[in-house]
PDB file of C-alpha atoms in Angstrom:
ATOM      1  CA  MET A 195      94.014  77.233 105.997  1.00 44.00           C
ATOM      2  CA  THR A 196      95.514  76.158 102.984  1.00 48.00           C
ATOM      3  CA  SER A 197      98.494  73.322 103.030  1.00 55.00           C
ATOM      4  CA  ALA A 198     102.133  75.459 103.555  1.00 68.00           C
ATOM      5  CA  HIS A 199     103.710  76.931 100.319  1.00 71.00           C
ATOM      6  CA  PRO A 200     107.257  75.640 100.565  1.00 76.00           C
ATOM      7  CA  HIS A 201     108.426  78.884 100.696  1.00 85.00           C
ATOM      8  CA  ASP A 202     106.188  79.563 103.440  1.00 88.00           C
ATOM      9  CA  ALA A 203     108.723  80.493 105.934  1.00 92.00           C
ATOM     10  CA  GLN A 204     110.414  82.923 103.551  1.00 93.00           C
ATOM     11  CA  ILE A 205     107.010  84.800 102.371  1.00 95.00           C
ATOM     12  CA  ARG A 206     106.122  84.846 106.346  1.00 96.00           C
ATOM     13  CA  ALA A 207     109.076  86.312 106.946  1.00 96.00           C
ATOM     14  CA  LEU A 208     107.965  89.112 104.502  1.00 96.00           C
ATOM     15  CA  TYR A 209     105.135  90.256 106.206  1.00 98.00           C
ATOM     16  CA  ALA A 210     106.858  90.286 109.630  1.00 97.00           C
ATOM     17  CA  ASP A 211     109.761  92.555 108.152  1.00 98.00           C
ATOM     18  CA  PHE A 212     106.950  94.979 106.889  1.00 98.00           C
ATOM     19  CA  VAL A 213     105.475  94.500 110.527  1.00 97.00           C
ATOM     20  CA  ASP A 214     108.766  95.334 112.128  1.00 97.00           C
ATOM     21  CA  GLY A 215     109.456  98.411 110.433  1.00 98.00           C
ATOM     22  CA  TRP A 216     106.139  99.929 110.535  1.00 97.00           C
ATOM     23  CA  ASN A 217     105.753  99.343 114.230  1.00 97.00           C
ATOM     24  CA  ARG A 218     109.420 101.174 114.608  1.00 97.00           C
ATOM     25  CA  ARG A 219     108.668 103.886 112.588  1.00 97.00           C
ATOM     26  CA  SER A 220     111.316 103.443 109.124  1.00 97.00           C
ATOM     27  CA  GLY A 221     110.658 102.921 105.809  1.00 97.00           C
ATOM     28  CA  ALA A 222     113.313 102.056 105.361  1.00 97.00           C
ATOM     29  CA  ALA A 223     112.638  97.998 106.860  1.00 98.00           C
ATOM     30  CA  VAL A 224     109.827  98.616 105.315  1.00 98.00           C
ATOM     31  CA  ALA A 225     110.635  99.164 101.589  1.00 98.00           C
ATOM     32  CA  ALA A 226     113.167  96.336 101.528  1.00 98.00           C
ATOM     33  CA  VAL A 227     110.948  93.162 101.617  1.00 98.00           C
ATOM     34  CA  PHE A 228     109.498  95.383  97.890  1.00 98.00           C
ATOM     35  CA  ALA A 229     110.903  94.514  95.006  1.00 98.00           C
ATOM     36  CA  ASP A 230     112.054  97.266  93.002  1.00 97.00           C
ATOM     37  CA  ASP A 231     108.825  97.853  91.253  1.00 97.00           C
ATOM     38  CA  GLY A 232     106.890  96.638  94.140  1.00 98.00           C
ATOM     39  CA  ASP A 233     103.329  98.794  94.867  1.00 98.00           C
ATOM     40  CA  MET A 234     101.921  99.286  97.973  1.00 98.00           C
ATOM     41  CA  VAL A 235      98.196 100.469  98.353  1.00 97.00           C
ATOM     42  CA  GLY A 236      97.824 101.748 102.349  1.00 93.00           C
ATOM     43  CA  TYR A 237      95.067 101.436 104.751  1.00 89.00           C
ATOM     44  CA  ASP A 238      93.584 105.136 102.929  1.00 90.00           C
ATOM     45  CA  GLY A 239      94.298 103.791  99.550  1.00 91.00           C
ATOM     46  CA  THR A 240      96.899 105.504  98.399  1.00 93.00           C
ATOM     47  CA  THR A 241      98.774 103.788  96.350  1.00 97.00           C
ATOM     48  CA  VAL A 242     103.417 103.774  96.051  1.00 97.00           C
ATOM     49  CA  SER A 243     104.424 102.185  93.089  1.00 98.00           C
ATOM     50  CA  GLY A 244     108.687 101.439  93.293  1.00 97.00           C
ATOM     51  CA  ARG A 245     110.930 100.449  96.197  1.00 97.00           C
ATOM     52  CA  LEU A 246     112.631 104.230  96.765  1.00 97.00           C
ATOM     53  CA  SER A 247     109.132 105.704  96.637  1.00 97.00           C
ATOM     54  CA  ILE A 248     107.790 103.645  99.385  1.00 98.00           C
ATOM     55  CA  ALA A 249     110.990 104.351 101.300  1.00 98.00           C
ATOM     56  CA  SER A 250     110.695 108.183 100.987  1.00 97.00           C
ATOM     57  CA  ASP A 251     106.680 108.673 101.288  1.00 96.00           C
ATOM     58  CA  LEU A 252     106.871 106.235 104.515  1.00 97.00           C
ATOM     59  CA  ARG A 253     109.659 108.673 105.793  1.00 97.00           C
ATOM     60  CA  ARG A 254     107.435 111.625 105.339  1.00 96.00           C
ATOM     61  CA  VAL A 255     104.568 109.890 106.920  1.00 95.00           C
ATOM     62  CA  PHE A 256     106.545 108.247 109.998  1.00 96.00           C
ATOM     63  CA  GLY A 257     108.183 112.265 110.182  1.00 95.00           C
ATOM     64  CA  SER A 258     104.036 114.154 110.015  1.00 96.00           C
ATOM     65  CA  HIS A 259     102.059 112.117 112.811  1.00 93.00           C
ATOM     66  CA  PRO A 260     102.092 109.353 114.679  1.00 94.00           C
ATOM     67  CA  THR A 261     101.226 105.977 113.548  1.00 95.00           C
ATOM     68  CA  ALA A 262      99.253 102.644 115.219  1.00 95.00           C
ATOM     69  CA  THR A 263     101.083  99.623 115.377  1.00 95.00           C
ATOM     70  CA  TYR A 264     100.911  96.621 113.818  1.00 95.00           C
ATOM     71  CA  VAL A 265      99.191  93.284 115.450  1.00 96.00           C
ATOM     72  CA  GLY A 266      99.575  90.598 112.251  1.00 95.00           C
ATOM     73  CA  LEU A 267      97.806  87.415 112.494  1.00 95.00           C
ATOM     74  CA  VAL A 268      98.705  85.376 109.374  1.00 96.00           C
ATOM     75  CA  ARG A 269      95.745  83.246 108.060  1.00 96.00           C
ATOM     76  CA  SER A 270      97.657  81.947 104.748  1.00 95.00           C
ATOM     77  CA  VAL A 271     100.489  80.840 102.286  1.00 96.00           C
ATOM     78  CA  ARG A 272      99.411  79.426  99.085  1.00 94.00           C
ATOM     79  CA  SER A 273     100.918  80.020  95.505  1.00 93.00           C
ATOM     80  CA  ILE A 274      98.899  81.826  93.317  1.00 93.00           C
ATOM     81  CA  ALA A 275     101.728  80.584  89.950  1.00 92.00           C
ATOM     82  CA  GLU A 276     105.846  79.173  89.759  1.00 91.00           C
ATOM     83  CA  GLY A 277     107.702  81.773  91.786  1.00 93.00           C
ATOM     84  CA  VAL A 278     104.627  83.794  93.487  1.00 95.00           C
ATOM     85  CA  ALA A 279     102.892  83.573  96.158  1.00 96.00           C
ATOM     86  CA  VAL A 280      99.742  85.526  98.191  1.00 97.00           C
ATOM     87  CA  LEU A 281      99.339  85.898 101.803  1.00 97.00           C
ATOM     88  CA  HIS A 282      96.277  87.098 103.670  1.00 97.00           C
ATOM     89  CA  ALA A 283      96.467  88.147 106.806  1.00 98.00           C
ATOM     90  CA  HIS A 284      94.218  89.967 109.035  1.00 97.00           C
ATOM     91  CA  ALA A 285      96.028  93.244 111.769  1.00 97.00           C
ATOM     92  CA  GLY A 286      94.695  95.457 114.809  1.00 95.00           C
ATOM     93  CA  MET A 287      95.631  98.615 115.559  1.00 95.00           C
ATOM     94  CA  ILE A 288      97.162  99.605 118.073  1.00 96.00           C
ATOM     95  CA  PRO A 289      97.054 103.921 118.096  1.00 96.00           C
ATOM     96  CA  PRO A 290      99.361 105.608 119.230  1.00 94.00           C
ATOM     97  CA  GLY A 291      99.469 105.546 122.958  1.00 93.00           C
ATOM     98  CA  GLU A 292      97.305 103.019 123.427  1.00 94.00           C
ATOM     99  CA  ASP A 293      97.987  99.814 124.524  1.00 92.00           C
ATOM    100  CA  ASP A 294      94.947  98.121 123.106  1.00 94.00           C
ATOM    101  CA  VAL A 295      93.681  97.159 119.476  1.00 95.00           C
ATOM    102  CA  ASP A 296      90.876  99.518 118.020  1.00 94.00           C
ATOM    103  CA  PRO A 297      88.319  97.034 117.268  1.00 93.00           C
ATOM    104  CA  GLY A 298      86.932 100.141 113.963  1.00 91.00           C
ATOM    105  CA  LEU A 299      90.514  99.198 112.923  1.00 93.00           C
ATOM    106  CA  HIS A 300      91.246  95.863 111.984  1.00 94.00           C
ATOM    107  CA  SER A 301      92.421  95.490 108.379  1.00 95.00           C
ATOM    108  CA  ILE A 302      92.563  92.813 106.033  1.00 96.00           C
ATOM    109  CA  HIS A 303      96.558  93.204 104.858  1.00 98.00           C
ATOM    110  CA  THR A 304      97.457  91.157 101.752  1.00 98.00           C
ATOM    111  CA  LEU A 305     100.964  90.021 100.499  1.00 98.00           C
ATOM    112  CA  VAL A 306     101.826  89.482  97.041  1.00 98.00           C
ATOM    113  CA  ALA A 307     105.568  87.985  96.647  1.00 97.00           C
ATOM    114  CA  VAL A 308     107.387  86.963  94.172  1.00 97.00           C
ATOM    115  CA  ASP A 309     110.914  85.042  93.582  1.00 96.00           C
ATOM    116  CA  GLU A 310     113.203  86.418  91.891  1.00 95.00           C
ATOM    117  CA  GLY A 311     115.894  83.780  91.740  1.00 91.00           C
ATOM    118  CA  GLY A 312     117.295  81.905  94.230  1.00 86.00           C
ATOM    119  CA  GLY A 313     115.035  81.857  96.778  1.00 84.00           C
ATOM    120  CA  ARG A 314     115.060  85.602  97.328  1.00 93.00           C
ATOM    121  CA  TRP A 315     111.486  86.477  97.751  1.00 96.00           C
ATOM    122  CA  LYS A 316     110.516  89.627  97.652  1.00 98.00           C
ATOM    123  CA  THR A 317     107.271  91.803  97.548  1.00 98.00           C
ATOM    124  CA  THR A 318     105.710  92.610  94.655  1.00 98.00           C
ATOM    125  CA  LEU A 319     102.778  94.769  96.178  1.00 98.00           C
ATOM    126  CA  PHE A 320     101.679  95.346 100.239  1.00 98.00           C
ATOM    127  CA  GLN A 321      97.697  96.418 100.085  1.00 98.00           C
ATOM    128  CA  ALA A 322      95.363  97.044 103.683  1.00 96.00           C
ATOM    129  CA  THR A 323      91.800  97.182 103.759  1.00 95.00           C
ATOM    130  CA  PRO A 324      89.809  98.667 106.360  1.00 93.00           C
ATOM    131  CA  ALA A 325      87.978  95.583 107.539  1.00 91.00           C
ATOM    132  CA  ALA A 326      84.694  97.331 109.686  1.00 82.00           C
ATOM    133  CA  TRP A 327      82.208  93.555 109.072  1.00 83.00           C
ATOM    134  CA  LEU A 328      79.807  95.093 109.022  1.00 84.00           C
ATOM    135  CA  GLY A 329      76.086  93.473 109.838  1.00 85.00           C
ATOM    136  CA  ARG A 330      78.712  91.134 111.558  1.00 88.00           C
ATOM    137  CA  ARG A 331      79.798  92.304 114.957  1.00 87.00           C
ATOM    138  CA  ASP A 332      79.999  88.476 115.820  1.00 89.00           C
ATOM    139  CA  ALA A 333      83.714  88.373 113.373  1.00 89.00           C
ATOM    140  CA  ARG A 334      84.916  91.351 114.419  1.00 90.00           C
ATOM    141  CA  ASP A 335      84.529  90.434 118.102  1.00 89.00           C
ATOM    142  CA  ALA A 336      86.318  87.123 116.961  1.00 90.00           C
ATOM    143  CA  LEU A 337      88.933  89.289 115.486  1.00 91.00           C
ATOM    144  CA  THR A 338      89.472  90.879 118.117  1.00 92.00           C
ATOM    145  CA  ALA A 339      89.462  88.629 120.788  1.00 92.00           C
ATOM    146  CA  GLU A 340      92.000  87.239 118.652  1.00 92.00           C
ATOM    147  CA  LEU A 341      94.559  90.034 118.151  1.00 92.00           C
ATOM    148  CA  ARG A 342      94.292  90.614 122.183  1.00 91.00           C
ATOM    149  CA  GLY A 343      95.174  87.219 123.070  1.00 89.00           C
ATOM    150  CA  LEU A 344      98.915  87.403 119.998  1.00 85.00           C
ATOM    151  CA  LEU A 345      99.260  90.522 122.252  1.00 83.00           C
ATOM    152  CA  ALA A 346      99.013  88.741 125.543  1.00 81.00           C
ATOM    153  CA  THR A 347     101.824  86.374 124.941  1.00 82.00           C
ATOM    154  CA  ALA A 348     104.201  88.934 123.307  1.00 74.00           C
ATOM    155  CA  ARG A 349     103.976  90.873 126.207  1.00 68.00           C
TER     156      ARG A 349
END
């Protein structure tokens, strides 16, 4: 863990709002956390640029098939330059119709936030990277247990 960023709560709120919007299957809610020129790199590598394009693409995704639900654990928020911060999180995915995370679908979430002025933080980049931890089953199992614990306390 790193020391808390001065705007830690605001940046964590961006991530929480992203996850909430995703889990509600709302392209508009997800896109609302992005800067106008923000970029999103999905779990499958799909890249979408611009807040309006992100909203449109996610409306298409959410409308075309069921999507997994995210459970996320923020690991750190740190400054990388004046007015720029990076958030790292581990996330689990609960497949549609299931009630437990699938250990084969864990991911690393990276969110880069920028202060657009007046303390108004927005996401300039969000990336979901598959986290297979090949050859490190112990790390995958530990994350699975931690995510399941988070689910249990949320219920």
